[in-house]
Short mmCIF file of C-alpha atoms in Angstrom, two decimals:
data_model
loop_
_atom_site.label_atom_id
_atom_site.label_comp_id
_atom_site.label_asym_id
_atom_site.label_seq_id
_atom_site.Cartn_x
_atom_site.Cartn_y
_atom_site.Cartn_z
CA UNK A 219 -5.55 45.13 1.24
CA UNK A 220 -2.38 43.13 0.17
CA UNK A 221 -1.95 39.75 1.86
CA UNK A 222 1.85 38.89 2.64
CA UNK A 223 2.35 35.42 2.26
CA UNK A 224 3.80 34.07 5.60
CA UNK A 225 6.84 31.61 5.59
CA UNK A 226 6.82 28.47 7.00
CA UNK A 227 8.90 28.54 10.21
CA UNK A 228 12.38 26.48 10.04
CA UNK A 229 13.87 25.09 12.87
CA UNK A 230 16.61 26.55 14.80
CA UNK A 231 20.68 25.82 14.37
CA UNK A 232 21.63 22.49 16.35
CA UNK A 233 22.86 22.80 19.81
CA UNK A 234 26.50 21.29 20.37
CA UNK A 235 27.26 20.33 23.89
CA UNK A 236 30.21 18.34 24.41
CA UNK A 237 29.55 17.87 28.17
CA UNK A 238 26.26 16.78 27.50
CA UNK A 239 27.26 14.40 24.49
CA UNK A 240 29.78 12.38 26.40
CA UNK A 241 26.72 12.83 28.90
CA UNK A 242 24.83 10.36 26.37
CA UNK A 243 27.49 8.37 25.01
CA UNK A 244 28.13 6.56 28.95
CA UNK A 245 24.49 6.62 28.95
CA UNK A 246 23.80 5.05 25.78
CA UNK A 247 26.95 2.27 27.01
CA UNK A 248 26.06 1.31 29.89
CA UNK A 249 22.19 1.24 29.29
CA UNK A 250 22.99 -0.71 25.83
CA UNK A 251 25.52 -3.09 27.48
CA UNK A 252 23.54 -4.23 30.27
CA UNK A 253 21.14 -6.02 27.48
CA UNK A 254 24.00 -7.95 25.67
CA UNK A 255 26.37 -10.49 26.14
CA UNK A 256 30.15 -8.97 25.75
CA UNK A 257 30.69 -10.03 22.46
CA UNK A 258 27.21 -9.10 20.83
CA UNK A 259 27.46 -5.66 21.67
CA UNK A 260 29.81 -5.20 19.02
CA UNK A 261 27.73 -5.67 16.31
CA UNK A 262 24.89 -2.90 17.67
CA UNK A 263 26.54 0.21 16.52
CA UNK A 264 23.41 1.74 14.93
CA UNK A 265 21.27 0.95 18.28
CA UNK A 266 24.22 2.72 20.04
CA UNK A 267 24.13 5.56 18.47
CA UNK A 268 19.82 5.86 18.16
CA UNK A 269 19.88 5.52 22.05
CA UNK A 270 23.04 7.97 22.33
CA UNK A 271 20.85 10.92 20.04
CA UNK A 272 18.10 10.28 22.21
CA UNK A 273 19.80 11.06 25.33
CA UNK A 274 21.56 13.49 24.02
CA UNK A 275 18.20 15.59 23.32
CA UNK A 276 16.66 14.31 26.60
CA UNK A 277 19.39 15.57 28.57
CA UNK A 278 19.44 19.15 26.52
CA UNK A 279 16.03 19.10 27.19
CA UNK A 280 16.25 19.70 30.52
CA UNK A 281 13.07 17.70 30.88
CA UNK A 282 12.32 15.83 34.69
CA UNK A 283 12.38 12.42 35.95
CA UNK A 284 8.84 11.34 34.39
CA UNK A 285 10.51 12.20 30.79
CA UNK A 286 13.60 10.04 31.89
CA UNK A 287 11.98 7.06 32.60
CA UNK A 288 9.80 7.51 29.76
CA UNK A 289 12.34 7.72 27.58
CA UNK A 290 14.19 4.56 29.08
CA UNK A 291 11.10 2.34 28.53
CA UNK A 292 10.94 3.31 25.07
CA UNK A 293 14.69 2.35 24.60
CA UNK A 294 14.19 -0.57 26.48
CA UNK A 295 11.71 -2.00 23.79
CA UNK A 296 13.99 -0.73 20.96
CA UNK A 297 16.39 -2.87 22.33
CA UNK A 298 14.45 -5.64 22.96
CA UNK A 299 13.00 -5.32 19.00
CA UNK A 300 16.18 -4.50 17.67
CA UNK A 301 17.64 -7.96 19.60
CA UNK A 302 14.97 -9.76 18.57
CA UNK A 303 15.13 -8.94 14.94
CA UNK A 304 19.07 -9.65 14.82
CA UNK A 305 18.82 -13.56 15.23
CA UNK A 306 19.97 -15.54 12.24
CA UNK A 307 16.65 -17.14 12.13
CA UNK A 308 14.36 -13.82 11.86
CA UNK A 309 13.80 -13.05 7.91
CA UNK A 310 14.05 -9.32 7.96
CA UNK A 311 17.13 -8.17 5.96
CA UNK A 312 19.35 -5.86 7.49
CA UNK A 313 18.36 -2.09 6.81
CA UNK A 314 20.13 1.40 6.50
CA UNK A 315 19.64 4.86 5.28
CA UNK A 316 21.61 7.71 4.12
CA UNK A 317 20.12 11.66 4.09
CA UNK A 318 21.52 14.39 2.70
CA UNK A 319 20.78 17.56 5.04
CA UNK A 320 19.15 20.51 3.53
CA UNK A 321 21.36 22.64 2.49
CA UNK A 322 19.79 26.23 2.13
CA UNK A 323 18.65 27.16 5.65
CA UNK A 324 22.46 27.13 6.98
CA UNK A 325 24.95 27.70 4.16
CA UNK A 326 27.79 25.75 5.07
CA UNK A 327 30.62 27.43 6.82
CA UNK A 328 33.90 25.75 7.81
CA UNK A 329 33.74 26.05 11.96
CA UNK A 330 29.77 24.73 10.79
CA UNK A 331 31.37 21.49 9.19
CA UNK A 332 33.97 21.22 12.21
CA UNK A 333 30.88 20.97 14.65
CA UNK A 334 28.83 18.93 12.66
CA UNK A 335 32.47 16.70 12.07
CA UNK A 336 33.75 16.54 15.74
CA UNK A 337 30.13 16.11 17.00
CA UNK A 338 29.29 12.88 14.80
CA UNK A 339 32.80 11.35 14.99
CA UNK A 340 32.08 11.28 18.72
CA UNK A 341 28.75 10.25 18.75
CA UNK A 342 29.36 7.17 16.16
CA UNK A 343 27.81 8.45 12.81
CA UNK A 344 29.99 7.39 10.34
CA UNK A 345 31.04 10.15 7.78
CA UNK A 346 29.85 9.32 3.90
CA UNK A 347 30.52 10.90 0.33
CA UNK A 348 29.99 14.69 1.06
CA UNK A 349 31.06 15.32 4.75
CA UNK A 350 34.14 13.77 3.77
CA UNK A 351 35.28 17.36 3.28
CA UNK A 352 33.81 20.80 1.74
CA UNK A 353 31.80 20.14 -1.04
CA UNK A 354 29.90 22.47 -3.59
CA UNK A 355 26.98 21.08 -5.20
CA UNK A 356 25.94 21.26 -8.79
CA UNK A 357 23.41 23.83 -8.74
CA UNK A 358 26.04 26.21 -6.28
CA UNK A 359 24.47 25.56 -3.26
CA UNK A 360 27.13 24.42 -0.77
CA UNK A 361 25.85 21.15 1.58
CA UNK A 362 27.03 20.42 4.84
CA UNK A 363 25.72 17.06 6.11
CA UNK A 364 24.85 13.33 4.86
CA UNK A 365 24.06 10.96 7.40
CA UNK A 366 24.55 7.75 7.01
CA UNK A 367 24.00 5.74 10.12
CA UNK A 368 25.52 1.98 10.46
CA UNK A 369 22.98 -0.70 9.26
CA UNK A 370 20.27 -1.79 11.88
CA UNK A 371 18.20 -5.07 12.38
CA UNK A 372 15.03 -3.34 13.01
CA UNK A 373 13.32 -0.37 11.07
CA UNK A 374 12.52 1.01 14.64
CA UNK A 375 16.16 1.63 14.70
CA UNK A 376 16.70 3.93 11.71
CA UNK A 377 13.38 5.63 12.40
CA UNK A 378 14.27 6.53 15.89
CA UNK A 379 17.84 7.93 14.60
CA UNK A 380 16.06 10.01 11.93
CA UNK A 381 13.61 11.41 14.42
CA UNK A 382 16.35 12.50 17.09
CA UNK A 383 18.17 14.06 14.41
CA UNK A 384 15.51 15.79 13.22
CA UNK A 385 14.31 16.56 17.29
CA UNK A 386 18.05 18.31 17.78
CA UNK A 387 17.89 20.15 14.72
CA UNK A 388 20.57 18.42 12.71
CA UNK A 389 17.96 17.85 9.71
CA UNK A 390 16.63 21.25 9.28
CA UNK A 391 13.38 21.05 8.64
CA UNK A 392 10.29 22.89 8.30
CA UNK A 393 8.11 23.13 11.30
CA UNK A 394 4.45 24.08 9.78
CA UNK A 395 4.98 22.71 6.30
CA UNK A 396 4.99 19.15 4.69
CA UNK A 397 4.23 21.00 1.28
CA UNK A 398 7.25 20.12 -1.50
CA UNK A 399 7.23 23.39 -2.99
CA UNK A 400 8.09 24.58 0.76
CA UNK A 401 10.34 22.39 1.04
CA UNK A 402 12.20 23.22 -2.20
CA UNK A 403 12.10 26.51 -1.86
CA UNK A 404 13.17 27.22 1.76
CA UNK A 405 15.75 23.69 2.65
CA UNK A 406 16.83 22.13 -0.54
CA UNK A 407 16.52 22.21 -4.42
CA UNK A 408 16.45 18.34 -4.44
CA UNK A 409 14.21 18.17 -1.27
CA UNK A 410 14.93 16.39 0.88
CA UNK A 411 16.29 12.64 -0.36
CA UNK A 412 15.98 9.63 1.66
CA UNK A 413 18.15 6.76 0.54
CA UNK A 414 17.26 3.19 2.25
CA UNK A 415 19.44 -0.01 2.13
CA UNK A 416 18.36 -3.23 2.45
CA UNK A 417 20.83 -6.33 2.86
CA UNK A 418 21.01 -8.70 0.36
CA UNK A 419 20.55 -12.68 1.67
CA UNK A 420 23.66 -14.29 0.86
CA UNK A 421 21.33 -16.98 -1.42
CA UNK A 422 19.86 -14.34 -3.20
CA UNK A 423 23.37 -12.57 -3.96
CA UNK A 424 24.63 -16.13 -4.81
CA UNK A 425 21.28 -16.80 -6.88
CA UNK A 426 21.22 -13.57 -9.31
CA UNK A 427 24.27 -11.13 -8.56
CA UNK A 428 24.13 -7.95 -10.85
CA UNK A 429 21.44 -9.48 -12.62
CA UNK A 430 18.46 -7.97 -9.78
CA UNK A 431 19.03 -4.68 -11.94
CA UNK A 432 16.77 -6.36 -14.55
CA UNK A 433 14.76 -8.30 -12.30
CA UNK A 434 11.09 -7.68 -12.84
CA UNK A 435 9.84 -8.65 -9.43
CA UNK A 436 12.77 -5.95 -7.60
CA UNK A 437 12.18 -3.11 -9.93
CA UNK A 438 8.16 -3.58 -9.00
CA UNK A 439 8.91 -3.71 -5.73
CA UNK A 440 11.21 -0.47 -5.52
CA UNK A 441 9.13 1.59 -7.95
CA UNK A 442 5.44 1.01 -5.65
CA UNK A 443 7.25 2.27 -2.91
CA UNK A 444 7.91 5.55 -4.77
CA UNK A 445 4.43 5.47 -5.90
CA UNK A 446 3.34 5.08 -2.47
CA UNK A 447 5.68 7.42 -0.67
CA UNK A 448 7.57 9.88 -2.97
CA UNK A 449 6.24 13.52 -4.20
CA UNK A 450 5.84 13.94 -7.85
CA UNK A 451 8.04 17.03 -6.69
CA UNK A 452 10.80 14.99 -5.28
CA UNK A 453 10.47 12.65 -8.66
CA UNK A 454 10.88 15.61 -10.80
CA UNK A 455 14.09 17.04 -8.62
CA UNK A 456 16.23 13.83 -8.68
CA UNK A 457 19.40 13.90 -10.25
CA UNK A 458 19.64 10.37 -11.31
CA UNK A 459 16.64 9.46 -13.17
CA UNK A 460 17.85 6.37 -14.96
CA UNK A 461 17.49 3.82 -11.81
CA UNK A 462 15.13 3.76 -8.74
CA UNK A 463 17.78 1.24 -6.77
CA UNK A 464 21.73 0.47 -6.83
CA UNK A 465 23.51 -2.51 -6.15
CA UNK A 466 25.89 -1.49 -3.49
CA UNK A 467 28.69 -3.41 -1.42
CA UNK A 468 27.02 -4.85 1.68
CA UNK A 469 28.54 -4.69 5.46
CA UNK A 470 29.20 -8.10 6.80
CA UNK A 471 26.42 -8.74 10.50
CA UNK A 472 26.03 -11.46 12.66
CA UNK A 473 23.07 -12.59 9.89
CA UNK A 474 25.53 -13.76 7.44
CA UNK A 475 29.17 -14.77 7.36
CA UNK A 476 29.63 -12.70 4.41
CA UNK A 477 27.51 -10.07 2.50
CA UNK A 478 26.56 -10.06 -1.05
CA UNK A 479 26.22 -6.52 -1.16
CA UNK A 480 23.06 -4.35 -0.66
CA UNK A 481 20.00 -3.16 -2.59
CA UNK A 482 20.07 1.27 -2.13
CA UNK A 483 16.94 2.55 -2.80
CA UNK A 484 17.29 6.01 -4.16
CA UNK A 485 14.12 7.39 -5.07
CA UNK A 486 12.94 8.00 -1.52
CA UNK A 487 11.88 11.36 0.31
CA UNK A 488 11.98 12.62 3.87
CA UNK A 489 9.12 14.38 4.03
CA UNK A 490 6.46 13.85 6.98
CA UNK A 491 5.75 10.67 9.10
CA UNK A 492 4.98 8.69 6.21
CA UNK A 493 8.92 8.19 5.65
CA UNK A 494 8.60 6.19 8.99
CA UNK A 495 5.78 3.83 7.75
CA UNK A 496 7.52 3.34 4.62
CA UNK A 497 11.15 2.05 6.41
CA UNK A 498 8.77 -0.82 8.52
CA UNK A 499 7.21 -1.41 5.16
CA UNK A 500 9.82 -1.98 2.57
CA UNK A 501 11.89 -4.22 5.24
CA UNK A 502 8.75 -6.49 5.86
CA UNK A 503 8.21 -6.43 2.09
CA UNK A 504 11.77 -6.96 1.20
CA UNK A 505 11.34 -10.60 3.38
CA UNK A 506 8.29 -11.55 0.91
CA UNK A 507 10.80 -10.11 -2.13
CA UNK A 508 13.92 -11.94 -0.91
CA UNK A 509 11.83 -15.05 -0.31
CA UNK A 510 10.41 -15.50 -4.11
CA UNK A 511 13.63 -14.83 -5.07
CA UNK A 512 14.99 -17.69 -3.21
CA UNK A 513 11.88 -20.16 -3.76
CA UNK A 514 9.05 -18.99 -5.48
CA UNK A 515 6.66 -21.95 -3.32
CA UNK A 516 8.01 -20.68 -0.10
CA UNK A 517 5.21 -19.05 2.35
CA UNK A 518 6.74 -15.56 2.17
CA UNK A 519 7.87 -16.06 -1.59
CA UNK A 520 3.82 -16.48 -2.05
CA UNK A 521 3.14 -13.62 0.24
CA UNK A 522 5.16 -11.37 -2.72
CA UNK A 523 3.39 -12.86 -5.52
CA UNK A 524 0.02 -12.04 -4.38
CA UNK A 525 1.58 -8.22 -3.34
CA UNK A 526 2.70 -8.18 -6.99
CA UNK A 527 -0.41 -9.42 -9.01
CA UNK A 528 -2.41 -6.74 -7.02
CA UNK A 529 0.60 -4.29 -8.03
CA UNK A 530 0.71 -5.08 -11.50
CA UNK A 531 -3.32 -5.31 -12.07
CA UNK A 532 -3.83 -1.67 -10.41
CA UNK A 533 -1.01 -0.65 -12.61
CA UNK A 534 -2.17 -1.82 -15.81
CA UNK A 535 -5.61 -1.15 -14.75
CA UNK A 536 -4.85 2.55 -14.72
CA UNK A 537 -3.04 2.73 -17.98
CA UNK A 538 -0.02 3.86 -16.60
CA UNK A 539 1.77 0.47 -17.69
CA UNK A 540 1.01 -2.08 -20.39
CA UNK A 541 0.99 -5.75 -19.95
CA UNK A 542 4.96 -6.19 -21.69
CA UNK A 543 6.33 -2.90 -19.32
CA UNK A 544 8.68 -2.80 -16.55
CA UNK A 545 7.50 -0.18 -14.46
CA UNK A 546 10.96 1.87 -13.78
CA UNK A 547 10.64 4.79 -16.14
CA UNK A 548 10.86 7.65 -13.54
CA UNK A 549 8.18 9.70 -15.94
CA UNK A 550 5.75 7.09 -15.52
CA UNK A 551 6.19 6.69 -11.97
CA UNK A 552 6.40 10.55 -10.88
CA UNK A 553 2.51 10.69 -12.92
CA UNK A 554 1.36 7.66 -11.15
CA UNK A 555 2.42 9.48 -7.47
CA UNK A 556 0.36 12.42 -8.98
CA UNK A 557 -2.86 10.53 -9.17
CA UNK A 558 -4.12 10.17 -5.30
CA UNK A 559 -6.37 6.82 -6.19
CA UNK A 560 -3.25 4.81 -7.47
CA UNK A 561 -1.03 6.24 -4.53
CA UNK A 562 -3.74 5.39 -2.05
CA UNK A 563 -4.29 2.11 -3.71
CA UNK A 564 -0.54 1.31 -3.69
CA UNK A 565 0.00 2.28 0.23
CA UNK A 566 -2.99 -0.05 0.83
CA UNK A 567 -1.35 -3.19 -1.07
CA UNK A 568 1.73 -2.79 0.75
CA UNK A 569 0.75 -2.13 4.18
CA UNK A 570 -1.80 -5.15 3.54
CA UNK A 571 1.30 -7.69 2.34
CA UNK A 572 3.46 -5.98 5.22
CA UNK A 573 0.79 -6.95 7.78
CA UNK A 574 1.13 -10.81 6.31
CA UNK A 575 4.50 -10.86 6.56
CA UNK A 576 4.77 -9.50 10.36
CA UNK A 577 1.96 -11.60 11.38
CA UNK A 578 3.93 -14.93 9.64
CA UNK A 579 6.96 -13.80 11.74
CA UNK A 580 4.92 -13.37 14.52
CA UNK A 581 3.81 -17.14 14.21
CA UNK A 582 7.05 -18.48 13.17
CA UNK A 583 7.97 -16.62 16.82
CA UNK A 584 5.66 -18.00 18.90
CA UNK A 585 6.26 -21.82 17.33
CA UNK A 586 10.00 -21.48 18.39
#
């Protein structure tokens, strides 16, 4: 008897409803509003749009009253997190991602692009480097989608856009299958990448400029958490192998009166609900990061040293690394995410430091 390997189901084509868009966008106003003073609201375009995409998919869902309210409580405390983590005296750097949409499981047609165009110019998801207009990729696979949301003040944020999207189907993705040879083989050559951006402090920017591409302590920091939450298969797939992170121009927020640009980490992967746990992670870490930069004595600067010791001793201890490398030779790294001990090992260091550095913020909270 011959058994036929089954497929992994993948989801349905996106549903786009104009009625029940602007349906969400007065929604997603006048619930967002009602939390802000006039002129803060301005600067919350990423909440905006994370509550608009939910309400959009509530309202399509056709779900009752119980749902509703459910759903408003949950947006309630995303606004109340998201508020809370924009004051100038809250350490978390500003955060942001950018994913490129699988590109097999709808080849891109041009009334495909319109949609996907007229439906996120509405909605407030700002268009970046491919959906600027048709593109064909290298390996002759059309794509039809990056989103690139505006930058947030809370991970929450960015997790709940990237969860909506992938709720309404505008991420394809593969419903009974977090394996990466699924994943290349039915949505994308290059899997599927996950790009995060982290704002640089203005001190920090002042302090080292384009010199954080050879910082030891940032390309540590950026390389664990593709260790810790990147598939050898994803490793082996990127086109740019040469860097794990880019210094990019930053977007000026109520956080600082100008921005020295922003850290992109490129070697991520949106995968399964780790991707989640590693946005909350890397912006708590980044705080420790951004703090040694700054002072190396300060309480969070300390908090990174200790995450980086432990780092550097499991890396070493391994053999992966000697004592004179820099870990960010994307060989090295893509063998280290093969071996489940050091991964394991790695996830446990930095949910450990990101627990410090929440629980700090917590205090420094509570003293105010």
């Amino acid at each position: 008897m011959v058994v036929t390997e089954r497929a992994p189901a993948i989801s349905r084509p996106p549903v786009f409803s104009l009625p029940a868009l602007y349906i969400a966008k007065d929604f997603a106003k006048e619930f967002t509003s009602a939390h802000f003073k006039e002129a803060e609201y301005e600067n919350f375009d990423a909440l905006k749009l994370a509550v608009a995409l939910s309400w959009y998919n509530y309202v399509l869902s056709e779900d009752g009253l119980q749902s509703a309210r459910q759903t408003q409580i949950k947006l309630s405390n995303l606004i109340t997190e998201e508020r809370e983590a924009s004051s100038p005296f809250n350490p978390l750097p500003t955060i942001g991602i950018e994913i490129e949409s699988p590109n097999k499981p709808l080849r891109m047609k041009p009334v495909l692009f319109d949609e996907y165009a007229r439906f996120f110019d509405k909605i407030g998801m700002p268009r970046n480097k491919i959906n600027k207009s048709f593109v064909e990729f290298f390996d002759g696979d059309p794509s039809y989608w990056e989103f690139s949301p505006p930058p947030s003040f809370s991970a929450r944020v960015q997790s709940t856009i990237i969860s909506q999207l992938i709720r309404g189907n505008f991420v394809p993705h593969l419903q009974d299958s977090q394996d990466p040879d699924d994943i290349k083989k039915y949505l994308s050559n290059k899997l599927v990448s996950l790009h995060i951006n982290l704002g640089i402090p203005p001190k920090v920017g002042l302090k080292y400029g384009y010199q954080l591409y050879s910082n030891r302590d940032l390309n540590i920091f950026v390389s664990s958490f593709a260790v810790g939450f990147t598939s050898p298969k994803r490793l082996e797939c990127r086109q740019n192998k040469k860097s794990f992170f880019k210094i990019r121009v930053g977007t000026q927020t109520p956080k600082s009166l100008w921005s020295p640009g922003r850290i992109e980490v490129v070697s991520m992967e949106m995968r399964d609900q780790s991707a989640y746990r590693a946005l909350r992670q890397i912006q708590l870490v980044a705080v420790a990061l951004f703090a040694h930069l700054e002072n190396p004595n300060s309480a969070f600067g300390r908090i990174w040293q200790e995450a980086e010791l432990e780092l550097f001793y499991l890396y070493t201890g391994t053999g992966y690394i000697s004592e004179t490398d820099e870990l960010k030779d994307n060989n090295t790294v893509k063998q280290m995410a093969r071996d489940k001990k050091v991964v394991d090992a790695t996830r446990a260091i930095l949910n450990r430091q990101a627990l410090k550095v929440s629980a700090f913020i917590a205090k420094q909270k509570t003293a105010a």
